[in-house]
GROMACS .gro file of N, CA, C and O in nm:
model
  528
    1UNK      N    1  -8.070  11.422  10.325
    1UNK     CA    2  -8.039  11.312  10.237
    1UNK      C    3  -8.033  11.365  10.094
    1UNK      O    4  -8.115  11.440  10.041
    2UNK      N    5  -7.927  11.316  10.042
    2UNK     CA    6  -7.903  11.390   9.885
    2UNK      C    7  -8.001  11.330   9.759
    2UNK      O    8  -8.033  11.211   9.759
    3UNK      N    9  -8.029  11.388   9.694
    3UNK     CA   10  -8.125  11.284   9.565
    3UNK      C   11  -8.070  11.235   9.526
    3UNK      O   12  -7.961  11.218   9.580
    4UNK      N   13  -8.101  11.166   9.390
    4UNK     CA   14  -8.028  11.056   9.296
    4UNK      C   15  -7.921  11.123   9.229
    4UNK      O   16  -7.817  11.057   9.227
    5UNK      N   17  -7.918  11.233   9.174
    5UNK     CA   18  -7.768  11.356   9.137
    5UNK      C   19  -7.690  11.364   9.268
    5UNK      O   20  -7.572  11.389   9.244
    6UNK      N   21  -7.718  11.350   9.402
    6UNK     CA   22  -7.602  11.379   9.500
    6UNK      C   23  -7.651  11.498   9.534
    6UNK      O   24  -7.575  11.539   9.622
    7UNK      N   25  -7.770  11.610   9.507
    7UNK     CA   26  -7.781  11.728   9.553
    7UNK      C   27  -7.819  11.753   9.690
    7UNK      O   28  -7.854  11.643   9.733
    8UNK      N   29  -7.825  11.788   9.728
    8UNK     CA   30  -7.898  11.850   9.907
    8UNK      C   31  -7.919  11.981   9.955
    8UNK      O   32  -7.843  12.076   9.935
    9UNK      N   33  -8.003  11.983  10.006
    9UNK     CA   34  -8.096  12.124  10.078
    9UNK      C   35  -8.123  12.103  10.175
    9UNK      O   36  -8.200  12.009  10.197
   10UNK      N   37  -8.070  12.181  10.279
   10UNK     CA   38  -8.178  12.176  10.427
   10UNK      C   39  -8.243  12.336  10.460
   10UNK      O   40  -8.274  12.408  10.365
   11UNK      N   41  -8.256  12.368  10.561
   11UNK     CA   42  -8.346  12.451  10.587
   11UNK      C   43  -8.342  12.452  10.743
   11UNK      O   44  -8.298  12.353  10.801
   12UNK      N   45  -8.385  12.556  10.811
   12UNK     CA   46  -8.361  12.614  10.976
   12UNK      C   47  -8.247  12.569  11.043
   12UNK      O   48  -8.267  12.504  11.146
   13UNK      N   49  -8.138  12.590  11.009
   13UNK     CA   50  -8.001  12.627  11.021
   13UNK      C   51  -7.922  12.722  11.070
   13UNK      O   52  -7.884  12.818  11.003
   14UNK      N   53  -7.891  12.701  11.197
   14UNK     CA   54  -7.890  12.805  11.255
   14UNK      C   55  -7.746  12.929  11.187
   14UNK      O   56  -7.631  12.894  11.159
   15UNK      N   57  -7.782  13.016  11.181
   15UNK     CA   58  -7.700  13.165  11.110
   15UNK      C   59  -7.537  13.120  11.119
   15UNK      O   60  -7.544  13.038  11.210
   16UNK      N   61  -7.426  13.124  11.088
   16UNK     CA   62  -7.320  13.145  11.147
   16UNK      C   63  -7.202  13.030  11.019
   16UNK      O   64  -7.211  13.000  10.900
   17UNK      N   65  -7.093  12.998  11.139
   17UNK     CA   66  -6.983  12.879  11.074
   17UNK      C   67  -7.045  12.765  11.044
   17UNK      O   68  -7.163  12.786  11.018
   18UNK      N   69  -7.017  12.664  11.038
   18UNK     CA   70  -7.095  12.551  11.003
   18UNK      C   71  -6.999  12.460  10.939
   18UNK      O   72  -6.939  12.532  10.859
   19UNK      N   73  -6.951  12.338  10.931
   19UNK     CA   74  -6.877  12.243  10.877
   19UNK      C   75  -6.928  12.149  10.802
   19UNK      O   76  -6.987  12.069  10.876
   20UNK      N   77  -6.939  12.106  10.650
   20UNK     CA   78  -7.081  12.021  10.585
   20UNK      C   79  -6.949  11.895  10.557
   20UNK      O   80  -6.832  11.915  10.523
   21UNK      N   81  -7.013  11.778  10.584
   21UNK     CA   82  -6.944  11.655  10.612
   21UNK      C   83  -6.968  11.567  10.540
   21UNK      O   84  -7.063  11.505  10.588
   22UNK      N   85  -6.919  11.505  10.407
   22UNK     CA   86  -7.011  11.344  10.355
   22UNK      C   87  -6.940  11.210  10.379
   22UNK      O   88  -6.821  11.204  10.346
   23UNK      N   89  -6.992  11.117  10.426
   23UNK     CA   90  -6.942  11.026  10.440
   23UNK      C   91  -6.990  10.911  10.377
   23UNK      O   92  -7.049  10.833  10.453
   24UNK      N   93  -6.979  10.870  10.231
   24UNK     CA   94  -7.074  10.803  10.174
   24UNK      C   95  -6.997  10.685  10.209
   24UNK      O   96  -6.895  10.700  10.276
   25UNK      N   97  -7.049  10.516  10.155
   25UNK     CA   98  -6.972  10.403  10.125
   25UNK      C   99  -6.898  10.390  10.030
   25UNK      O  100  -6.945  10.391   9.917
   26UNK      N  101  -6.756  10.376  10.053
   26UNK     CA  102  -6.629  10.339   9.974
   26UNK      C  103  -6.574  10.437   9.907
   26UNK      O  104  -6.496  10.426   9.812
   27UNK      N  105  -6.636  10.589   9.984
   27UNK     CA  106  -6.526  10.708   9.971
   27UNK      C  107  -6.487  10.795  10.070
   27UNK      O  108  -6.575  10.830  10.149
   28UNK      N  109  -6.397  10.830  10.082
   28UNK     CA  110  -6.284  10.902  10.186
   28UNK      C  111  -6.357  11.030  10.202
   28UNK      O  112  -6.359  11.105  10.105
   29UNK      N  113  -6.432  11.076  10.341
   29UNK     CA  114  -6.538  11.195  10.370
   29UNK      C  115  -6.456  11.303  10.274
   29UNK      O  116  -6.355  11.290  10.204
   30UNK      N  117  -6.524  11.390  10.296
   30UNK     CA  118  -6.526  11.508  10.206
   30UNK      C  119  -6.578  11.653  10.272
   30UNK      O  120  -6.694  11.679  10.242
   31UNK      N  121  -6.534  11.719  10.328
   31UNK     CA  122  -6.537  11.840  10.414
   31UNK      C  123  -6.566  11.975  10.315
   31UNK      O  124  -6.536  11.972  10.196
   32UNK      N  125  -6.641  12.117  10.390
   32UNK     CA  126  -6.654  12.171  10.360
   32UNK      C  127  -6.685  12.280  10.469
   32UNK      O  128  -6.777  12.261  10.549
   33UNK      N  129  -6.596  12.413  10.473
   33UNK     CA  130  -6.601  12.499  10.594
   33UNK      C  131  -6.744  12.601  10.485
   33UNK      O  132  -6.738  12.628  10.365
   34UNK      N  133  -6.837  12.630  10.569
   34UNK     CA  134  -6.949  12.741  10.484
   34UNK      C  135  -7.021  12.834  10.601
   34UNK      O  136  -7.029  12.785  10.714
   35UNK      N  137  -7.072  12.959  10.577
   35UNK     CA  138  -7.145  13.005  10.624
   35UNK      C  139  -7.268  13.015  10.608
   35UNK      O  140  -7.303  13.050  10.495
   36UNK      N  141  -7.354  12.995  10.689
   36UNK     CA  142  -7.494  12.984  10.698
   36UNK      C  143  -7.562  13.122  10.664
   36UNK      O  144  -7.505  13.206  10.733
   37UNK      N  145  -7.653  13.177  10.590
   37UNK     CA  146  -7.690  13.293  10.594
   37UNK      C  147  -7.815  13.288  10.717
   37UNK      O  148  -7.863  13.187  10.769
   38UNK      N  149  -7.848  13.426  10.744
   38UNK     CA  150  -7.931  13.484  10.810
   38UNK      C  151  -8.091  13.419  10.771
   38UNK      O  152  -8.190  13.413  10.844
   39UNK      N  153  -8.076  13.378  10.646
   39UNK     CA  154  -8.239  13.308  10.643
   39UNK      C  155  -8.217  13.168  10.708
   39UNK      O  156  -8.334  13.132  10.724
   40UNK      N  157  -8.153  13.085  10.746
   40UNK     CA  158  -8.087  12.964  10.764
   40UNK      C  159  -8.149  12.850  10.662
   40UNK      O  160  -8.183  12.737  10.696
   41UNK      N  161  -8.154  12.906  10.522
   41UNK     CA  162  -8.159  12.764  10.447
   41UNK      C  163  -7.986  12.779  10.315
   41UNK      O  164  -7.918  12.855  10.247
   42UNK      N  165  -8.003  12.657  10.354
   42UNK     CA  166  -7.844  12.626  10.295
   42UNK      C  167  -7.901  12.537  10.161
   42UNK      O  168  -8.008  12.477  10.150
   43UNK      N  169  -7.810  12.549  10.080
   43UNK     CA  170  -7.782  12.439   9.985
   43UNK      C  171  -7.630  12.432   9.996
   43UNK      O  172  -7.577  12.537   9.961
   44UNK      N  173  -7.571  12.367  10.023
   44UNK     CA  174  -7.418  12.312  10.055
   44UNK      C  175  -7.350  12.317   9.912
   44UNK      O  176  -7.395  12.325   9.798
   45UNK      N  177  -7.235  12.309   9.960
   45UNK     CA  178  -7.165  12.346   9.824
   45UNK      C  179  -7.097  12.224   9.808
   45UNK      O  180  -7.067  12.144   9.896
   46UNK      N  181  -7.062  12.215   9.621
   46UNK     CA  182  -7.060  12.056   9.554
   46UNK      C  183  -6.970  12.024   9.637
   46UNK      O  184  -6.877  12.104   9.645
   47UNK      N  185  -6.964  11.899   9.727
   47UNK     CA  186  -6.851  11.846   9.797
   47UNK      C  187  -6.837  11.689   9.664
   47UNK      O  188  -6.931  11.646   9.596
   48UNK      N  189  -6.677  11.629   9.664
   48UNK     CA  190  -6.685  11.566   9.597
   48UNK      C  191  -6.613  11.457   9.701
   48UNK      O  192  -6.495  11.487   9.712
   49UNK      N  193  -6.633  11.385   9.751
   49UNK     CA  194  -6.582  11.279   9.786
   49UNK      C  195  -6.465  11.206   9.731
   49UNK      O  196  -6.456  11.198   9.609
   50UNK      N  197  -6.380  11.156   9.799
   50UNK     CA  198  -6.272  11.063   9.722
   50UNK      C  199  -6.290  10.933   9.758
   50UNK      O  200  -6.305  10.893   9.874
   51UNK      N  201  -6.289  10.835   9.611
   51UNK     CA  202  -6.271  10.706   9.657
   51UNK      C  203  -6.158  10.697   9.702
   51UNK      O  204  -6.057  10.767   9.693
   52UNK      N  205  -6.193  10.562   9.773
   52UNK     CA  206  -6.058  10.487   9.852
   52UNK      C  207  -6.067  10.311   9.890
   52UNK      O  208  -6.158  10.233   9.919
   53UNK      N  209  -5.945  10.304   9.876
   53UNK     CA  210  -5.900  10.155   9.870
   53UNK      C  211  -5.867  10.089   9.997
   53UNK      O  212  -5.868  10.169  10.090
   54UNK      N  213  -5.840   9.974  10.029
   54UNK     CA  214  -5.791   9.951  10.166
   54UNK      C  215  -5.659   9.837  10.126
   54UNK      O  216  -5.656   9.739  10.051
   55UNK      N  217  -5.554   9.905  10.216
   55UNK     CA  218  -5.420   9.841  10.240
   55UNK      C  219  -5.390   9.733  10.274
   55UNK      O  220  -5.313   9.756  10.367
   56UNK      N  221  -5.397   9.638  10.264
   56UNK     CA  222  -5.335   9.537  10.377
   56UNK      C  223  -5.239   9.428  10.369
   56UNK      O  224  -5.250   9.337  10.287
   57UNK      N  225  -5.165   9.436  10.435
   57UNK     CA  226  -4.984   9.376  10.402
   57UNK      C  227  -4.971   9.267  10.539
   57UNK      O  228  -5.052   9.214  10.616
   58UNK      N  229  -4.832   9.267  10.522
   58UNK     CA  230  -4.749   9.199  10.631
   58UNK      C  231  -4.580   9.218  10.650
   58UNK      O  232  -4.489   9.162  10.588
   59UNK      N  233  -4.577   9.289  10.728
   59UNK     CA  234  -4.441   9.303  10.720
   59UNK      C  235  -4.335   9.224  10.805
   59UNK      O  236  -4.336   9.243  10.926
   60UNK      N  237  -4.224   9.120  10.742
   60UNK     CA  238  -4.166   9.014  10.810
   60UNK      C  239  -4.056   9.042  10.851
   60UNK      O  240  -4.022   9.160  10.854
   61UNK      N  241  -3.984   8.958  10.886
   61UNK     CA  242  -3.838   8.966  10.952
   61UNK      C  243  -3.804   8.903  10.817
   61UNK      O  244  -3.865   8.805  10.775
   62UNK      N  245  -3.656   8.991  10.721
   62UNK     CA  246  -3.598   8.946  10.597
   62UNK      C  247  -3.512   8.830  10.637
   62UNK      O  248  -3.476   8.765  10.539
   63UNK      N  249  -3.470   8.787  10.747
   63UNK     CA  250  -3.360   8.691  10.790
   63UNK      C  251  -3.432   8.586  10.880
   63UNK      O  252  -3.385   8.538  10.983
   64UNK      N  253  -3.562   8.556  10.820
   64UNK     CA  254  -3.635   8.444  10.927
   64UNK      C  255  -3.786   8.423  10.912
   64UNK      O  256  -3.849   8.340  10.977
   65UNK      N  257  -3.856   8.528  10.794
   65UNK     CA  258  -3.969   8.521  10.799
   65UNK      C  259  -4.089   8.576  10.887
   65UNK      O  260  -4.200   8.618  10.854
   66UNK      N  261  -4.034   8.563  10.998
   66UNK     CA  262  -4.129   8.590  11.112
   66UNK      C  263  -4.194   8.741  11.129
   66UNK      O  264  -4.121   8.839  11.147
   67UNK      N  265  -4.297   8.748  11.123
   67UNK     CA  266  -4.416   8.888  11.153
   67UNK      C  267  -4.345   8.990  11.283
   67UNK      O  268  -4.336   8.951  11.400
   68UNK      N  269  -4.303   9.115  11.237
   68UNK     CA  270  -4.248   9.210  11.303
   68UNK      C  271  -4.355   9.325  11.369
   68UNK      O  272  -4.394   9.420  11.301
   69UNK      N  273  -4.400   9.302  11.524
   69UNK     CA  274  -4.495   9.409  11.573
   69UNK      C  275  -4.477   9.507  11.586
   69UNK      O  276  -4.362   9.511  11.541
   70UNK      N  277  -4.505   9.639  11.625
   70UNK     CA  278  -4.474   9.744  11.636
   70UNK      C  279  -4.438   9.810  11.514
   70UNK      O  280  -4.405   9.924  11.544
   71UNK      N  281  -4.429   9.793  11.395
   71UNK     CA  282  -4.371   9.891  11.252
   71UNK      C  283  -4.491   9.970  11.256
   71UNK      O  284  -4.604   9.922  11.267
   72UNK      N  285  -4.466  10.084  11.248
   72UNK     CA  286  -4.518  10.185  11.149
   72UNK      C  287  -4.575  10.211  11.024
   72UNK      O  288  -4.496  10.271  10.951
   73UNK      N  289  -4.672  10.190  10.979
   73UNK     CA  290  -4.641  10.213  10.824
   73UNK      C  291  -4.757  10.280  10.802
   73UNK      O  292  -4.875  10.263  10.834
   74UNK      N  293  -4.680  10.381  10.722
   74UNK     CA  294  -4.745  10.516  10.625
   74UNK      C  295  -4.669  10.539  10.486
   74UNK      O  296  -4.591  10.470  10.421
   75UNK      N  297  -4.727  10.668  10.469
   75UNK     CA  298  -4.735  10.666  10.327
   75UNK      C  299  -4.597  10.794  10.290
   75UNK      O  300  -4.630  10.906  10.331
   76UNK      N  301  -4.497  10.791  10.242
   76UNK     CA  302  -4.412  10.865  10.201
   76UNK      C  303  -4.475  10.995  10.163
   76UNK      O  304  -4.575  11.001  10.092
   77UNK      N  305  -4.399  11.122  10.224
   77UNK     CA  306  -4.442  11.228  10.188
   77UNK      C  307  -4.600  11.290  10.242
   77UNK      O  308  -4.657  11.375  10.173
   78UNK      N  309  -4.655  11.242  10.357
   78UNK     CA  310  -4.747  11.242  10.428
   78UNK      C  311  -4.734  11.269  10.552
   78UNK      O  312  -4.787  11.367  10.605
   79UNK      N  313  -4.653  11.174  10.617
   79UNK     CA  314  -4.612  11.260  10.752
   79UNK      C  315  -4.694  11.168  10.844
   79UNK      O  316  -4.684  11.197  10.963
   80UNK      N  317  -4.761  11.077  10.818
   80UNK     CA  318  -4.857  11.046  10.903
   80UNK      C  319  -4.854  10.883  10.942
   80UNK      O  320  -4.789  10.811  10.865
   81UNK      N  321  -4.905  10.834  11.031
   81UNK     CA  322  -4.896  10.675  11.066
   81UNK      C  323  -5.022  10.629  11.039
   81UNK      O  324  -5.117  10.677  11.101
   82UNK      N  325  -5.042  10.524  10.937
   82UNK     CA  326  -5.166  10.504  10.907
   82UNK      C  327  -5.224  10.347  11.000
   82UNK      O  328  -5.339  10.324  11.039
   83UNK      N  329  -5.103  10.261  11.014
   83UNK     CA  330  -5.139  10.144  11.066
   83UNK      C  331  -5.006  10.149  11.195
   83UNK      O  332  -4.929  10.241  11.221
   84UNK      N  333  -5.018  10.024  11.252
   84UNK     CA  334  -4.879   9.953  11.354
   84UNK      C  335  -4.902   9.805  11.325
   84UNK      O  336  -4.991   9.742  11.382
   85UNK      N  337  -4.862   9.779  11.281
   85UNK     CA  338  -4.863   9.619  11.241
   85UNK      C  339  -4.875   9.538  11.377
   85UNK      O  340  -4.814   9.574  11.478
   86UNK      N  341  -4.934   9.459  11.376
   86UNK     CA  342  -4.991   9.316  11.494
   86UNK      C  343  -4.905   9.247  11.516
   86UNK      O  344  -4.814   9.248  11.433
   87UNK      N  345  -4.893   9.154  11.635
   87UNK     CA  346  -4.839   9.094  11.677
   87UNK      C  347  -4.770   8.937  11.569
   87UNK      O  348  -4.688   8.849  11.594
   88UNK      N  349  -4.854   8.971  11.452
   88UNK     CA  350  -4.793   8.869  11.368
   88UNK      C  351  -4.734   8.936  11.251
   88UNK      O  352  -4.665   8.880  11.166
   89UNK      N  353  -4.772   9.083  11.254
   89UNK     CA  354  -4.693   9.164  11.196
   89UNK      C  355  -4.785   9.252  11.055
   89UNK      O  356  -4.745   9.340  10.979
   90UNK      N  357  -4.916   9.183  11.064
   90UNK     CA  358  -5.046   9.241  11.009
   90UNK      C  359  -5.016   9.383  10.994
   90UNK      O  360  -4.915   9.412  11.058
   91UNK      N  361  -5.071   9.486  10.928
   91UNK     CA  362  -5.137   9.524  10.888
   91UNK      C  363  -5.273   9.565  10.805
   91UNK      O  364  -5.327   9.476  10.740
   92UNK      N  365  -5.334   9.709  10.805
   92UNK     CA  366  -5.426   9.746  10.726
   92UNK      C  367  -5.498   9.856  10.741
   92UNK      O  368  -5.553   9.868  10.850
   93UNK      N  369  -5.520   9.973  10.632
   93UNK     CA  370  -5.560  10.092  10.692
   93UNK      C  371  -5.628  10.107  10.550
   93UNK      O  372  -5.611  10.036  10.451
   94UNK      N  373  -5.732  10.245  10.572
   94UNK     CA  374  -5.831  10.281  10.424
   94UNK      C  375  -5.732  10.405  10.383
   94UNK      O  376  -5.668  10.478  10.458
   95UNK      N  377  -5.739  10.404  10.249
   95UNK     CA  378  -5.638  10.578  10.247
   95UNK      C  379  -5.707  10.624  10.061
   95UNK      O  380  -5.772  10.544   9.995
   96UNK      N  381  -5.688  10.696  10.036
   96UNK     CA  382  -5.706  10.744   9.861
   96UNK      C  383  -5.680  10.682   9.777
   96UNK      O  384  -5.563  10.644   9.773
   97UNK      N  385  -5.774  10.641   9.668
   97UNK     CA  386  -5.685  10.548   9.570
   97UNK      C  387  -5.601  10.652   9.482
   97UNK      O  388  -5.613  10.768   9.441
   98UNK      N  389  -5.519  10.558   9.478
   98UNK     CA  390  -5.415  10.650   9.387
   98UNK      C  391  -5.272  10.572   9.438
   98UNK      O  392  -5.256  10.504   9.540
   99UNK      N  393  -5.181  10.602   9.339
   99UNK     CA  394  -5.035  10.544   9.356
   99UNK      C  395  -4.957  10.587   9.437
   99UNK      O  396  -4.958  10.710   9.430
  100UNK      N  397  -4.869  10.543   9.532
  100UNK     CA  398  -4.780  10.607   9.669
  100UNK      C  399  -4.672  10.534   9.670
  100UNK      O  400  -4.667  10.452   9.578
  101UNK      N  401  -4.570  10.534   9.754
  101UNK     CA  402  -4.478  10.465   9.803
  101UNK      C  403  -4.486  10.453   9.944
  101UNK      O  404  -4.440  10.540  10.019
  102UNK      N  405  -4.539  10.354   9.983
  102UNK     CA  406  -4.571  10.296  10.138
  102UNK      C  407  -4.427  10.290  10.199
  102UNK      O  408  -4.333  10.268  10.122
  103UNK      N  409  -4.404  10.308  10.330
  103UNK     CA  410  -4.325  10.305  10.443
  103UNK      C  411  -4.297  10.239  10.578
  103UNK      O  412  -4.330  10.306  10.676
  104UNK      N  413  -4.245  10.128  10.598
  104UNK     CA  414  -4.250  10.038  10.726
  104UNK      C  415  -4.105  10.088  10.825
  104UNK      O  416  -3.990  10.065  10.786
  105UNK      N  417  -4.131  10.145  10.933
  105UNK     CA  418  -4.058  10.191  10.980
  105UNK      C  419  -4.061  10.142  11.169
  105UNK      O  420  -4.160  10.139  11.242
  106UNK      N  421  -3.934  10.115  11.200
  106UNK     CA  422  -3.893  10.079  11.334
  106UNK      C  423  -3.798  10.104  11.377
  106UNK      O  424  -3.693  10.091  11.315
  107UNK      N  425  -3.809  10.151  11.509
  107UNK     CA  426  -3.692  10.185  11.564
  107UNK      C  427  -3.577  10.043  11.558
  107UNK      O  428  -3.602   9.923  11.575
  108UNK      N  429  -3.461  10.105  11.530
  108UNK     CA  430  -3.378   9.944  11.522
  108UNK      C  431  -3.386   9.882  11.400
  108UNK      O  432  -3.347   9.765  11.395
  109UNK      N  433  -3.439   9.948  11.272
  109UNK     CA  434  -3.455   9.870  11.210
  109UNK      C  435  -3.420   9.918  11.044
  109UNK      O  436  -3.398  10.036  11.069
  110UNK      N  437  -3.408   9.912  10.959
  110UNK     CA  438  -3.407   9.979  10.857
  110UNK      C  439  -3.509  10.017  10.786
  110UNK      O  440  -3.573   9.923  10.739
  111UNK      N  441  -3.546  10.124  10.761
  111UNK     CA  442  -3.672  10.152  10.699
  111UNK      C  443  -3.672  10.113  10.589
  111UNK      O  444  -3.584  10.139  10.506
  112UNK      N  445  -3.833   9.998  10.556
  112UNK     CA  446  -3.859   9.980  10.384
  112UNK      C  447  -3.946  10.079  10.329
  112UNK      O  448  -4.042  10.131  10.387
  113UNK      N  449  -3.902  10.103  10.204
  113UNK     CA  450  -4.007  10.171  10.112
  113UNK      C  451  -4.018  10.098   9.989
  113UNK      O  452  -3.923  10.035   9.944
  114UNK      N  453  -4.154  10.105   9.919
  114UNK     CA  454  -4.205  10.029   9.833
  114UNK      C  455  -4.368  10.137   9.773
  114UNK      O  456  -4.459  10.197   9.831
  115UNK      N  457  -4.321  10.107   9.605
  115UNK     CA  458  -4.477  10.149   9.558
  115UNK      C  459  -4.600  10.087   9.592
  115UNK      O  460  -4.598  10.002   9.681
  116UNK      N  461  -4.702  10.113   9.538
  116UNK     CA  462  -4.862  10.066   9.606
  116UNK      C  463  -4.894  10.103   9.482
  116UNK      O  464  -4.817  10.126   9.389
  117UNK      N  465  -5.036  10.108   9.483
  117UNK     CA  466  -5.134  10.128   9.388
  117UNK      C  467  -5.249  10.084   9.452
  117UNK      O  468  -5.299   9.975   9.425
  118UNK      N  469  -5.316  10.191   9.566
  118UNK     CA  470  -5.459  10.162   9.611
  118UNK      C  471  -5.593  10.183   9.514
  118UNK      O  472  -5.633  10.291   9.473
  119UNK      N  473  -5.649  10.057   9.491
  119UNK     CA  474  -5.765  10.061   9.396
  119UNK      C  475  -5.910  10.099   9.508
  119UNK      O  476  -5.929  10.065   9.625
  120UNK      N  477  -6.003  10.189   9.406
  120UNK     CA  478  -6.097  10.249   9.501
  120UNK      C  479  -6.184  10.120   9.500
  120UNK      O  480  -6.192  10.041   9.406
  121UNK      N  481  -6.244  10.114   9.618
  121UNK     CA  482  -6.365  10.019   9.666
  121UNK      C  483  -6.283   9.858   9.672
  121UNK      O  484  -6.358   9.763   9.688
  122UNK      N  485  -6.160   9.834   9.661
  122UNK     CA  486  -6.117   9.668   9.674
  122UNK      C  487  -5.992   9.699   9.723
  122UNK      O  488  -5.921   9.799   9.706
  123UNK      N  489  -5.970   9.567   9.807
  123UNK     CA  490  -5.845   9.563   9.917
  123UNK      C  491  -5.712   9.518   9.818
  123UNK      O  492  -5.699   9.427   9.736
  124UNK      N  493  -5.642   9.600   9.855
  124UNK     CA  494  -5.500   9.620   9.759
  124UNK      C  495  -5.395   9.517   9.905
  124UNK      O  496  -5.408   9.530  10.027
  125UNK      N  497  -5.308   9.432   9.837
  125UNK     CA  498  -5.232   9.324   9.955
  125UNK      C  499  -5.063   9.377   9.889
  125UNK      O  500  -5.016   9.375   9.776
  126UNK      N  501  -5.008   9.422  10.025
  126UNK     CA  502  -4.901   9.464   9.997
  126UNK      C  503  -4.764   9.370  10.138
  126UNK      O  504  -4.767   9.390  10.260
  127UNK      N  505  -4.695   9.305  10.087
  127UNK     CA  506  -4.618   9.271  10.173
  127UNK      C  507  -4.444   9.320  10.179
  127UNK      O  508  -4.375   9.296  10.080
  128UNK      N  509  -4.399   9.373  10.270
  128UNK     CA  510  -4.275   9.402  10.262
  128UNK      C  511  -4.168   9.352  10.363
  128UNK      O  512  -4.217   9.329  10.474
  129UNK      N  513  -4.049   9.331  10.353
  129UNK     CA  514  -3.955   9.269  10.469
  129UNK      C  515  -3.878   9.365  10.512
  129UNK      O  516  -3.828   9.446  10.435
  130UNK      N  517  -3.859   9.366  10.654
  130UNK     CA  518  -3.758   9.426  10.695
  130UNK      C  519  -3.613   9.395  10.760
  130UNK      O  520  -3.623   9.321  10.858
  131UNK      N  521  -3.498   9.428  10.734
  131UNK     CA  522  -3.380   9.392  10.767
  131UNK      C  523  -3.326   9.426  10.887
  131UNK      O  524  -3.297   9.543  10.909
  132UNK      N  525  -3.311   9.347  10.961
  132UNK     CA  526  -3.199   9.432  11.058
  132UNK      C  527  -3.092   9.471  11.023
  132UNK      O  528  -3.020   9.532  11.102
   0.00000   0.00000   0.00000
């Protein structure tokens, strides 16, 4: 457990690789690959955590309103699928605060893109339509 600065020490650790992990409340873990020495007491090295915000939209049908299931949506230039929108067309996923251009994507469908602005620790509401 870290003190009131965030510091930490452990002790009988076994020698070798080792992966140091933080996962505090209302920031995005924070990794660290280290080697253990031969005495096995560690002091871990400064990991800094990232805040993070949480997403949550709705993505509709542009010609009817209606909540589109199955979209995709991630974050431009990432590569990655962060949500699939619900059967009413929901979304919501946690990601870095910081500014992006979000991505709703379906087969059949035209892909939207749109800026964001995820604020750390409060839910950011993003809605976008998609066209056939």
């Amino acid at each position: 457990m870290p003190d009131n600065k965030g510091a930490y020490s452990t002790s009988n650790v076994p020698a070798g690789a080792a992966t140091v992990k933080t996962t505090p409340p209302e920031f995005e873990q924070a990794l660290a690959n280290i080697t253990v020495p031969s005495s096995g007491k560690l002091t871990a090295p400064d990991l800094r955590p990232i805040p993070y915000g949480t997403l949550t939209g709705s993505v509709v049908n542009a010609t009817g309103g209606a909540g589109v299931q199955g979209v995709d949506i991630g974050i431009s230039g990432i590569g990655a699928t962060f949500a699939t929108t619900t059967s009413t067309g929901a979304y919501t996923f946690k990601y870095a605060a910081g500014s992006y251009a979000i991505t709703a994507t379906k087969s059949g469908w035209i892909t939207a893109s749109s800026p964001v602005t995820i604020v750390a620790a409060r839910a950011t509401t993003s809605y976008r339509s998609l066209a056939i």
